[in-house]
Coordinates of N, CA and C in Angstrom, one line a residue:
M1 N 47.9 147.7 153.5 CA 47.7 146.4 152.9 C 47.9 146.4 151.3
K2 N 47.3 147.5 150.7 CA 47.4 147.6 149.3 C 48.8 147.8 148.8
K3 N 49.7 148.5 149.6 CA 51.1 148.7 149.3 C 51.8 147.4 149.4
V4 N 51.5 146.5 150.3 CA 52.1 145.2 150.4 C 51.8 144.4 149.2
I5 N 50.5 144.3 148.8 CA 50.1 143.5 147.7 C 50.8 144.0 146.4
A6 N 50.8 145.4 146.2 CA 51.5 145.9 145.1 C 52.9 145.6 145.0
A7 N 53.6 145.7 146.2 CA 55.0 145.3 146.3 C 55.3 143.9 145.9
L8 N 54.4 143.0 146.4 CA 54.5 141.5 146.1 C 54.3 141.3 144.7
A9 N 53.3 141.9 144.1 CA 53.0 141.8 142.7 C 54.2 142.2 141.8
L10 N 54.8 143.4 142.2 CA 56.0 143.9 141.4 C 57.2 142.9 141.6
A11 N 57.4 142.4 142.8 CA 58.5 141.5 143.0 C 58.3 140.2 142.2
G12 N 57.1 139.8 142.1 CA 56.8 138.6 141.3 C 57.0 138.8 139.8
M13 N 56.7 140.0 139.3 CA 56.9 140.3 137.9 C 58.4 140.4 137.6
L14 N 59.2 140.9 138.5 CA 60.6 141.1 138.3 C 61.3 139.7 138.4
A15 N 60.7 138.8 139.1 CA 61.4 137.5 139.2 C 61.2 136.6 138.0
V16 N 60.2 136.9 137.2 CA 60.0 136.1 136.0 C 61.0 136.5 134.9
A17 N 61.6 135.6 134.2 CA 62.6 135.9 133.1 C 61.8 136.5 132.0
P18 N 62.4 137.4 131.2 CA 61.8 137.9 130.0 C 61.4 136.8 129.0
A19 N 60.3 137.0 128.3 CA 59.9 136.0 127.3 C 61.0 135.8 126.3
G20 N 61.2 134.6 125.9 CA 62.2 134.3 124.9 C 63.6 134.0 125.4
V21 N 63.8 134.1 126.7 CA 65.1 134.0 127.3 C 65.2 132.8 128.2
A22 N 66.1 131.9 128.1 CA 66.3 130.8 129.0 C 67.8 130.4 128.9
N23 N 68.2 129.7 129.9 CA 69.6 129.3 130.0 C 69.7 127.8 129.5
A24 N 70.6 127.5 128.5 CA 70.7 126.2 128.0 C 71.6 125.3 128.9
G25 N 72.3 125.9 129.9 CA 73.2 125.2 130.8 C 74.5 125.0 130.1
D26 N 75.5 124.6 131.0 CA 76.9 124.4 130.5 C 77.4 125.6 129.6
D27 N 77.1 126.8 130.1 CA 77.4 128.1 129.4 C 76.8 128.2 128.1
G28 N 75.7 127.5 127.8 CA 75.0 127.6 126.6 C 73.9 128.7 126.7
V29 N 73.3 129.0 125.5 CA 72.3 130.1 125.5 C 71.1 129.5 124.7
S30 N 69.9 129.8 125.2 CA 68.7 129.3 124.5 C 67.7 130.5 124.4
R31 N 67.2 130.7 123.2 CA 66.2 131.7 122.9 C 65.0 131.0 122.2
Q32 N 63.8 131.5 122.4 CA 62.7 131.0 121.8 C 61.6 132.1 121.6
G33 N 60.7 131.9 120.6 CA 59.7 132.8 120.4 C 58.7 132.4 119.4
S34 N 57.8 133.3 119.0 CA 56.8 133.0 118.0 C 57.1 133.5 116.7
C35 N 56.6 132.8 115.7 CA 56.9 133.2 114.3 C 55.7 134.2 113.9
S36 N 55.7 134.6 112.6 CA 54.7 135.5 112.1 C 53.3 134.9 112.0
G37 N 53.3 133.5 112.0 CA 52.0 132.8 112.0 C 51.8 132.1 113.3
S38 N 51.4 130.8 113.3 CA 51.2 130.0 114.5 C 52.3 129.2 114.9
S39 N 53.4 129.2 114.2 CA 54.6 128.4 114.5 C 55.5 129.0 115.6
D40 N 56.3 128.2 116.2 CA 57.3 128.7 117.2 C 58.7 128.3 116.8
W41 N 59.7 129.0 117.3 CA 61.1 128.7 117.0 C 61.9 128.7 118.3
K42 N 63.0 127.9 118.2 CA 64.0 127.9 119.3 C 65.4 127.9 118.7
L43 N 66.2 128.7 119.3 CA 67.6 128.8 118.9 C 68.5 128.5 120.1
E44 N 69.4 127.5 120.0 CA 70.3 127.1 121.1 C 71.7 127.2 120.6
L45 N 72.6 127.8 121.4 CA 74.0 127.9 121.2 C 74.7 127.3 122.3
S46 N 75.7 126.4 122.0 CA 76.5 125.8 123.2 C 77.9 125.5 122.7
P47 N 78.9 125.5 123.6 CA 80.2 125.2 123.3 C 80.3 123.7 122.9
D48 N 81.1 123.4 121.9 CA 81.2 122.0 121.4 C 82.7 121.8 120.9
D49 N 83.5 121.2 121.8 CA 84.9 120.8 121.4 C 85.7 122.0 120.7
G50 N 85.6 123.1 121.3 CA 86.3 124.3 120.8 C 85.5 125.0 119.7
G51 N 84.4 124.5 119.3 CA 83.5 125.2 118.4 C 82.2 125.6 119.1
L52 N 81.3 126.0 118.3 CA 80.0 126.4 118.8 C 78.9 125.6 118.1
E53 N 78.1 124.8 118.8 CA 77.0 124.1 118.2 C 75.8 125.0 118.1
V54 N 75.2 125.1 117.0 CA 74.0 125.9 116.7 C 72.8 125.0 116.4
E55 N 71.8 125.1 117.1 CA 70.6 124.3 116.9 C 69.4 125.2 116.7
F56 N 68.7 125.1 115.5 CA 67.6 126.0 115.2 C 66.4 125.1 114.9
E57 N 65.3 125.2 115.6 CA 64.1 124.4 115.5 C 62.9 125.2 115.2
V58 N 62.1 124.8 114.3 CA 60.8 125.4 114.1 C 59.7 124.3 114.3
D59 N 58.8 124.6 115.1 CA 57.7 123.7 115.4 C 56.4 124.3 114.8
Q60 N 55.9 123.6 113.8 CA 54.7 124.1 113.0 C 53.5 123.3 113.3
N61 N 53.6 122.1 113.7 CA 52.5 121.1 113.8 C 51.8 120.8 112.5
V62 N 52.6 120.9 111.4 CA 52.1 120.5 110.1 C 53.2 119.7 109.5
V63 N 53.0 118.5 109.1 CA 54.0 117.6 108.5 C 54.1 117.9 107.0
G64 N 55.3 118.0 106.5 CA 55.6 118.0 105.0 C 55.8 119.4 104.4
D65 N 55.7 120.5 105.2 CA 55.9 121.8 104.6 C 57.4 122.1 104.5
R66 N 57.8 122.8 103.4 CA 59.2 123.1 103.2 C 59.5 124.5 103.6
W67 N 60.7 124.7 104.3 CA 61.1 125.9 104.8 C 62.5 126.3 104.2
R68 N 62.7 127.5 103.8 CA 64.0 128.0 103.4 C 64.7 128.5 104.7
V69 N 65.8 128.0 105.0 CA 66.5 128.3 106.3 C 67.8 129.0 106.0
K70 N 68.1 130.1 106.7 CA 69.4 130.8 106.6 C 69.9 131.0 108.0
V71 N 71.2 130.8 108.2 CA 71.8 131.1 109.5 C 73.0 132.0 109.3
R72 N 73.2 133.0 110.0 CA 74.3 134.0 109.9 C 75.1 134.0 111.2
H73 N 76.4 134.0 111.1 CA 77.3 134.0 112.2 C 78.1 135.4 112.1
D74 N 77.8 136.3 113.0 CA 78.4 137.6 113.0 C 78.2 138.3 111.6
G75 N 77.0 138.0 111.0 CA 76.7 138.7 109.8 C 77.0 137.8 108.5
D76 N 77.9 136.8 108.7 CA 78.3 136.0 107.6 C 77.3 134.8 107.4
L77 N 76.9 134.6 106.2 CA 76.0 133.5 105.9 C 76.7 132.2 106.0
V78 N 76.3 131.3 107.0 CA 77.0 130.0 107.2 C 76.1 128.8 106.9
F79 N 74.8 129.0 106.6 CA 73.9 128.0 106.2 C 72.8 128.6 105.4
N80 N 72.5 127.9 104.2 CA 71.4 128.3 103.4 C 70.8 127.1 102.7
G81 N 69.7 126.6 103.2 CA 69.1 125.4 102.6 C 67.7 125.2 102.9
I82 N 67.1 124.1 102.5 CA 65.7 123.8 102.7 C 65.6 122.7 103.7
R83 N 64.6 122.8 104.6 CA 64.3 121.8 105.6 C 62.8 121.6 105.5
R84 N 62.3 120.3 105.8 CA 60.9 119.9 105.7 C 60.5 119.5 107.1
T85 N 59.3 120.0 107.4 CA 58.7 119.6 108.7 C 58.4 118.1 108.7
Q86 N 58.6 117.4 109.8 CA 58.4 116.0 109.8 C 58.0 115.5 111.2
G87 N 57.8 114.2 111.4 CA 57.5 113.6 112.7 C 56.2 114.0 113.2
A88 N 55.9 113.4 114.3 CA 54.6 113.7 115.0 C 54.3 115.1 115.3
S89 N 55.5 115.9 115.6 CA 55.3 117.3 116.0 C 55.3 118.2 114.8
G90 N 55.5 117.8 113.6 CA 55.5 118.7 112.4 C 56.5 119.8 112.6
S91 N 57.8 119.4 112.9 CA 58.8 120.3 113.1 C 60.1 120.0 112.3
F92 N 61.0 120.9 112.3 CA 62.3 120.5 111.8 C 63.4 121.1 112.7
E93 N 64.6 120.5 112.7 CA 65.7 121.0 113.5 C 66.9 121.0 112.6
L94 N 67.6 122.0 112.7 CA 68.9 122.2 112.0 C 70.0 122.2 113.0
R95 N 71.1 121.5 112.8 CA 72.2 121.5 113.7 C 73.5 121.7 112.9
I96 N 74.3 122.7 113.2 CA 75.6 122.9 112.6 C 76.6 123.3 113.7
V97 N 77.8 123.1 113.4 CA 78.9 123.5 114.3 C 79.8 124.5 113.6
E98 N 80.0 125.6 114.3 CA 80.7 126.7 113.7 C 82.0 127.0 114.6
N99 N 83.0 127.6 114.0 CA 84.2 127.9 114.7 C 83.8 129.0 115.7
D100 N 84.4 128.9 116.9 CA 84.3 130.0 117.9 C 85.3 131.1 117.5
R101 N 84.7 132.3 117.2 CA 85.5 133.4 116.6 C 86.2 134.2 117.8
G102 N 85.9 133.8 119.0 CA 86.5 134.6 120.1 C 85.6 135.8 120.4
G103 N 85.5 136.2 121.7 CA 84.6 137.2 122.1 C 83.2 136.8 121.9
A104 N 82.3 137.7 121.7 CA 80.9 137.4 121.6 C 80.6 137.0 120.1
D105 N 80.0 135.8 120.0 CA 79.6 135.3 118.7 C 78.1 135.5 118.6
R106 N 77.6 136.2 117.6 CA 76.2 136.5 117.4 C 75.7 135.6 116.2
F107 N 74.6 134.9 116.5 CA 73.9 134.1 115.4 C 72.5 134.6 115.2
R108 N 72.1 134.6 113.9 CA 70.8 135.0 113.6 C 70.2 133.9 112.6
A109 N 69.1 133.3 113.0 CA 68.5 132.2 112.1 C 67.2 132.7 111.6
R110 N 66.9 132.4 110.3 CA 65.7 132.9 109.7 C 65.1 131.7 108.9
A111 N 63.8 131.5 109.0 CA 63.2 130.4 108.2 C 61.9 131.0 107.6
R112 N 61.7 130.7 106.3 CA 60.4 131.1 105.7 C 59.8 129.9 105.1
N113 N 58.5 129.7 105.4 CA 57.7 128.6 104.9 C 57.4 128.9 103.4
L114 N 57.8 128.0 102.5 CA 57.7 128.2 101.1 C 56.3 128.1 100.6
F115 N 55.4 127.6 101.4 CA 54.0 127.5 101.0 C 53.2 128.7 101.5
T116 N 53.3 129.0 102.8 CA 52.5 130.0 103.5 C 53.2 131.4 103.6
N117 N 54.5 131.4 103.4 CA 55.3 132.6 103.6 C 55.4 133.1 105.1
E118 N 55.0 132.2 106.0 CA 55.3 132.5 107.4 C 56.8 132.6 107.7
V119 N 57.2 133.5 108.5 CA 58.6 133.8 108.8 C 58.9 133.6 110.3
C120 N 60.0 133.0 110.6 CA 60.5 132.8 111.9 C 61.9 133.4 112.0
V121 N 62.2 134.2 113.0 CA 63.5 134.9 113.1 C 63.9 134.8 114.5
G122 N 65.1 134.2 114.8 CA 65.7 134.2 116.1 C 67.1 134.6 116.1
A123 N 67.6 135.2 117.2 CA 68.9 135.7 117.4 C 69.4 135.4 118.8
A124 N 70.7 135.1 118.9 CA 71.3 134.9 120.2 C 72.8 135.1 120.1
T125 N 73.4 135.5 121.2 CA 74.8 135.7 121.3 C 75.4 134.8 122.4
I126 N 76.6 134.3 122.1 CA 77.2 133.4 123.1 C 78.7 133.9 123.3

């Protein structure tokens, strides 16, 4: 009986997707995780009319904080700017469309809260 319970428990653990991994559908990729403080991030990549749509969101639950955001595509800086948390959720979302460079395209997004220095870093490949 103990072996059966252990086998079922192991099968259940293997069936659960690793933290931070989800499928965005339509051949898209979605990753999410925690930041260095209490905020959470989500990075979604998806095909968009021959290009690649990149969406990076940070949910802080505090309205009005400013974040320095950088996005890299295969190591090249493609976005560098400031975003402010807003709305009822105290979050910001950045959306850009990049050229599909062929093969695997790797994106890395980083945001730093300019007041608290909390850092959020996400990466995904499509």
